[in-house]
Amino acid sequence: MKTSRRNFLRAAGVSLCLPVLESFGVTKSLVAPKRMIAICQDLGFIPRLFFPQAKGRDYNLSPYLEVIGAHREKFTVFSGLSHPGVDGGHRADKAFLTAAPHPGRASFRNSISLDQVMANEVGHLTRFRSLSISVNEVRSLSYTQAGVEIPSIKSATDLYQKMFLQGDQKAMEAQLARLRRKESILDVVLAQSSSLKRRVSTSDRERIDQYQTAVRSLEQRLSEQSAWETRPKPTVDDPMPEYPSDKKQFFEMVRMMYDMSRLAFQADSTRVITLFLGGQRTPGVIFEDGRSLGGYHNISHHGKDETKLAQLEEIEYVQMQLLEELLRDLQEVEESEGSLLDNTMVLYGSNLGDANIHNNINLPTILAGGGYRHGQHLAFNEHNNTPLCNLYLSMLHNMGIEASRFGSSSGTLTGLV
């Protein structure tokens, strides 16, 4: 059964949590937390419809930006940003939040993603250190310190269960036992690696040190998970939503994942989310009026064919409409200090500058919310791009993380205040 947006919101949101009321006299003592959601749309956008012509605060909205124009003062659009050394066309999605160079090479090794740097700082404050979710995509945007991919949650139904459904006492005890077994195994692994370290070369000891750091990090996560296992989850009265099984229901899937992300932030289940929108693996799309188009990926490689360009424009227009819904929903949630949008950085972009030619430069990028002084087009050199990681470093600082660098950054991003 297809779940409508209205029914989904009623099922998942109405009884989730009450707002903080001034009558209780506690509003002023509460400080709304900083949050971040990073969204990668893996087939990019038609550049001439995405990027504005003029720069600065007096720019005219491009056709796609007109769709989110009601939020003009809540977002900044960027041009001339990319990851130096990140190439490989579609394979660059692995480096969207890491900036690890040459993801298409057999020797490629990934590094920690932006969200996980944030999760390492604030993840212990919430039930979930971070949430990695995806639509029609088997992979994830999130990578650990060691460059290991963190699997994504691929269904809004599964995400709902994880966040809101409390198991019975027997299920909870079984889960705690599983966590204890994992911790015991890690203790053995650490002991064995420490013994091995005394018998190997200096370079091998360095590798073992890195390995042990990763193991200790995992132990800490298991300990945090055990602590949260006995605490009650937010409850809802209405039934769980049904996530579409037809991959062509791409737009409905995206909408539901956006709604779940908002609910996760409202419930303070997490403060860090990544969302991978997998157009490559979307066999087609179904519009709200019942019409359908096949082969989103194939259409994105339009070869300047006018029919395909018109189809792609229609798909991308709906993508922007869905983004507008997310921004509006976040803006409508009032918090002690502004709105949920004011306290949430919404990064929206792609690993592809132009899917038609598989390039990875001049990446379409929007940053909304987060309390910045938005309302501008920050335009950098379209041929000699500024590192996208300069933006990421600025976002880390906004989160309260005083990092000196991230990935390929050369400093914070000029003009973003």
PDB file of C-alpha atoms in Angstrom, residues 224-345:
ATOM      1  CA  GLU A 224      27.658   3.850  24.127  1.00  0.00           C
ATOM      2  CA  GLN A 225      25.174   1.579  22.367  1.00  0.00           C
ATOM      3  CA  SER A 226      24.819  -0.582  25.484  1.00  0.00           C
ATOM      4  CA  ALA A 227      24.074   2.480  27.608  1.00  0.00           C
ATOM      5  CA  TRP A 228      21.313   3.630  25.248  1.00  0.00           C
ATOM      6  CA  GLU A 229      19.800   0.153  24.924  1.00  0.00           C
ATOM      7  CA  THR A 230      18.080   0.403  28.316  1.00  0.00           C
ATOM      8  CA  ARG A 231      16.696   3.905  27.803  1.00  0.00           C
ATOM      9  CA  PRO A 232      13.172   4.315  26.391  1.00  0.00           C
ATOM     10  CA  LYS A 233      12.794   5.464  22.805  1.00  0.00           C
ATOM     11  CA  PRO A 234      10.415   8.231  21.717  1.00  0.00           C
ATOM     12  CA  THR A 235       6.983   6.678  21.219  1.00  0.00           C
ATOM     13  CA  VAL A 236       4.315   7.152  18.585  1.00  0.00           C
ATOM     14  CA  ASP A 237       0.705   5.968  18.664  1.00  0.00           C
ATOM     15  CA  ASP A 238       0.114   5.517  14.950  1.00  0.00           C
ATOM     16  CA  PRO A 239       1.210   2.561  12.804  1.00  0.00           C
ATOM     17  CA  MET A 240       4.541   2.321  11.107  1.00  0.00           C
ATOM     18  CA  PRO A 241       4.697   3.698   7.543  1.00  0.00           C
ATOM     19  CA  GLU A 242       5.201   1.418   4.560  1.00  0.00           C
ATOM     20  CA  TYR A 243       8.193   2.265   2.395  1.00  0.00           C
ATOM     21  CA  PRO A 244       7.610   1.682  -1.342  1.00  0.00           C
ATOM     22  CA  SER A 245       9.155  -1.465  -2.799  1.00  0.00           C
ATOM     23  CA  ASP A 246       9.056  -0.151  -6.376  1.00  0.00           C
ATOM     24  CA  LYS A 247      12.317   1.685  -7.065  1.00  0.00           C
ATOM     25  CA  LYS A 248      10.482   3.886  -9.548  1.00  0.00           C
ATOM     26  CA  GLN A 249       8.722   5.489  -6.576  1.00  0.00           C
ATOM     27  CA  PHE A 250      11.953   7.444  -6.204  1.00  0.00           C
ATOM     28  CA  PHE A 251      10.374  10.794  -5.382  1.00  0.00           C
ATOM     29  CA  GLU A 252       8.123   9.318  -2.688  1.00  0.00           C
ATOM     30  CA  MET A 253      11.122   7.522  -1.195  1.00  0.00           C
ATOM     31  CA  VAL A 254      13.132  10.744  -1.077  1.00  0.00           C
ATOM     32  CA  ARG A 255      10.212  12.589   0.502  1.00  0.00           C
ATOM     33  CA  MET A 256       9.838   9.944   3.201  1.00  0.00           C
ATOM     34  CA  MET A 257      13.555   9.951   3.999  1.00  0.00           C
ATOM     35  CA  TYR A 258      13.460  13.736   4.313  1.00  0.00           C
ATOM     36  CA  ASP A 259      10.524  13.422   6.704  1.00  0.00           C
ATOM     37  CA  MET A 260      12.326  10.791   8.753  1.00  0.00           C
ATOM     38  CA  SER A 261      15.420  13.002   8.926  1.00  0.00           C
ATOM     39  CA  ARG A 262      13.355  15.854  10.298  1.00  0.00           C
ATOM     40  CA  LEU A 263      11.788  13.551  12.886  1.00  0.00           C
ATOM     41  CA  ALA A 264      15.227  12.265  13.897  1.00  0.00           C
ATOM     42  CA  PHE A 265      16.370  15.813  14.574  1.00  0.00           C
ATOM     43  CA  GLN A 266      13.152  16.742  16.397  1.00  0.00           C
ATOM     44  CA  ALA A 267      13.458  13.718  18.679  1.00  0.00           C
ATOM     45  CA  ASP A 268      17.192  14.390  19.127  1.00  0.00           C
ATOM     46  CA  SER A 269      17.826  10.789  18.098  1.00  0.00           C
ATOM     47  CA  THR A 270      20.906  12.032  16.236  1.00  0.00           C
ATOM     48  CA  ARG A 271      22.499  15.300  15.209  1.00  0.00           C
ATOM     49  CA  VAL A 272      24.335  14.067  12.125  1.00  0.00           C
ATOM     50  CA  ILE A 273      22.746  12.510   9.014  1.00  0.00           C
ATOM     51  CA  THR A 274      23.963  11.625   5.531  1.00  0.00           C
ATOM     52  CA  LEU A 275      21.553  10.845   2.705  1.00  0.00           C
ATOM     53  CA  PHE A 276      22.694   9.295  -0.580  1.00  0.00           C
ATOM     54  CA  LEU A 277      20.132   9.786  -3.384  1.00  0.00           C
ATOM     55  CA  GLY A 278      21.002   7.057  -5.869  1.00  0.00           C
ATOM     56  CA  GLY A 279      19.847   8.170  -9.287  1.00  0.00           C
ATOM     57  CA  GLN A 280      22.231   5.725 -10.965  1.00  0.00           C
ATOM     58  CA  ARG A 281      20.305   2.742  -9.630  1.00  0.00           C
ATOM     59  CA  THR A 282      16.875   4.266 -10.179  1.00  0.00           C
ATOM     60  CA  PRO A 283      15.344   2.428 -13.159  1.00  0.00           C
ATOM     61  CA  GLY A 284      12.786   5.168 -13.738  1.00  0.00           C
ATOM     62  CA  VAL A 285      10.652   7.696 -11.906  1.00  0.00           C
ATOM     63  CA  ILE A 286       6.914   8.016 -11.315  1.00  0.00           C
ATOM     64  CA  PHE A 287       5.463  11.509 -10.999  1.00  0.00           C
ATOM     65  CA  GLU A 288       2.558  12.430  -8.737  1.00  0.00           C
ATOM     66  CA  ASP A 289       0.178  12.541 -11.707  1.00  0.00           C
ATOM     67  CA  GLY A 290       1.001   8.901 -12.503  1.00  0.00           C
ATOM     68  CA  ARG A 291       3.251   9.573 -15.486  1.00  0.00           C
ATOM     69  CA  SER A 292       6.564   7.750 -15.584  1.00  0.00           C
ATOM     70  CA  LEU A 293       9.949   8.120 -17.218  1.00  0.00           C
ATOM     71  CA  GLY A 294      12.446   5.297 -17.587  1.00  0.00           C
ATOM     72  CA  GLY A 295      16.187   5.300 -17.067  1.00  0.00           C
ATOM     73  CA  TYR A 296      17.126   8.298 -14.906  1.00  0.00           C
ATOM     74  CA  HIS A 297      20.822   7.445 -15.344  1.00  0.00           C
ATOM     75  CA  ASN A 298      20.523   7.117 -19.109  1.00  0.00           C
ATOM     76  CA  ILE A 299      18.594  10.387 -19.352  1.00  0.00           C
ATOM     77  CA  SER A 300      21.345  12.198 -17.410  1.00  0.00           C
ATOM     78  CA  HIS A 301      23.761  11.275 -20.225  1.00  0.00           C
ATOM     79  CA  HIS A 302      21.633  13.217 -22.657  1.00  0.00           C
ATOM     80  CA  GLY A 303      24.263  14.022 -25.295  1.00  0.00           C
ATOM     81  CA  LYS A 304      22.410  17.340 -25.774  1.00  0.00           C
ATOM     82  CA  ASP A 305      19.402  15.486 -27.138  1.00  0.00           C
ATOM     83  CA  GLU A 306      16.473  17.886 -26.670  1.00  0.00           C
ATOM     84  CA  THR A 307      13.996  15.185 -25.660  1.00  0.00           C
ATOM     85  CA  LYS A 308      16.293  13.792 -22.969  1.00  0.00           C
ATOM     86  CA  LEU A 309      17.167  17.287 -21.769  1.00  0.00           C
ATOM     87  CA  ALA A 310      13.481  18.084 -21.320  1.00  0.00           C
ATOM     88  CA  GLN A 311      12.975  14.834 -19.395  1.00  0.00           C
ATOM     89  CA  LEU A 312      16.009  15.478 -17.211  1.00  0.00           C
ATOM     90  CA  GLU A 313      14.859  19.010 -16.467  1.00  0.00           C
ATOM     91  CA  GLU A 314      11.512  17.661 -15.290  1.00  0.00           C
ATOM     92  CA  ILE A 315      13.188  15.141 -12.971  1.00  0.00           C
ATOM     93  CA  GLU A 316      15.592  17.698 -11.551  1.00  0.00           C
ATOM     94  CA  TYR A 317      12.791  20.191 -11.051  1.00  0.00           C
ATOM     95  CA  VAL A 318      11.019  17.675  -8.790  1.00  0.00           C
ATOM     96  CA  GLN A 319      14.279  17.079  -6.925  1.00  0.00           C
ATOM     97  CA  MET A 320      14.361  20.799  -6.149  1.00  0.00           C
ATOM     98  CA  GLN A 321      10.690  20.737  -5.121  1.00  0.00           C
ATOM     99  CA  LEU A 322      11.497  17.993  -2.625  1.00  0.00           C
ATOM    100  CA  LEU A 323      14.381  20.047  -1.260  1.00  0.00           C
ATOM    101  CA  GLU A 324      12.001  22.985  -0.872  1.00  0.00           C
ATOM    102  CA  GLU A 325       9.637  20.783   1.154  1.00  0.00           C
ATOM    103  CA  LEU A 326      12.490  19.757   3.440  1.00  0.00           C
ATOM    104  CA  LEU A 327      13.580  23.355   4.027  1.00  0.00           C
ATOM    105  CA  ARG A 328       9.985  24.424   4.663  1.00  0.00           C
ATOM    106  CA  ASP A 329       9.378  21.589   7.117  1.00  0.00           C
ATOM    107  CA  LEU A 330      12.564  22.404   9.035  1.00  0.00           C
ATOM    108  CA  GLN A 331      11.680  26.100   9.077  1.00  0.00           C
ATOM    109  CA  GLU A 332       8.219  25.398  10.503  1.00  0.00           C
ATOM    110  CA  VAL A 333       9.600  23.612  13.578  1.00  0.00           C
ATOM    111  CA  GLU A 334      10.152  26.223  16.294  1.00  0.00           C
ATOM    112  CA  GLU A 335      12.963  25.784  18.786  1.00  0.00           C
ATOM    113  CA  SER A 336      14.206  27.781  21.745  1.00  0.00           C
ATOM    114  CA  GLU A 337      16.597  29.654  19.464  1.00  0.00           C
ATOM    115  CA  GLY A 338      14.976  30.127  16.066  1.00  0.00           C
ATOM    116  CA  SER A 339      13.728  27.271  13.909  1.00  0.00           C
ATOM    117  CA  LEU A 340      15.000  23.762  13.336  1.00  0.00           C
ATOM    118  CA  LEU A 341      16.399  25.039  10.026  1.00  0.00           C
ATOM    119  CA  ASP A 342      18.293  27.817  11.816  1.00  0.00           C
ATOM    120  CA  ASN A 343      20.023  25.163  13.906  1.00  0.00           C
ATOM    121  CA  THR A 344      20.593  22.615  11.135  1.00  0.00           C
ATOM    122  CA  MET A 345      23.138  22.844   8.331  1.00  0.00           C
TER     123      MET A 345
END
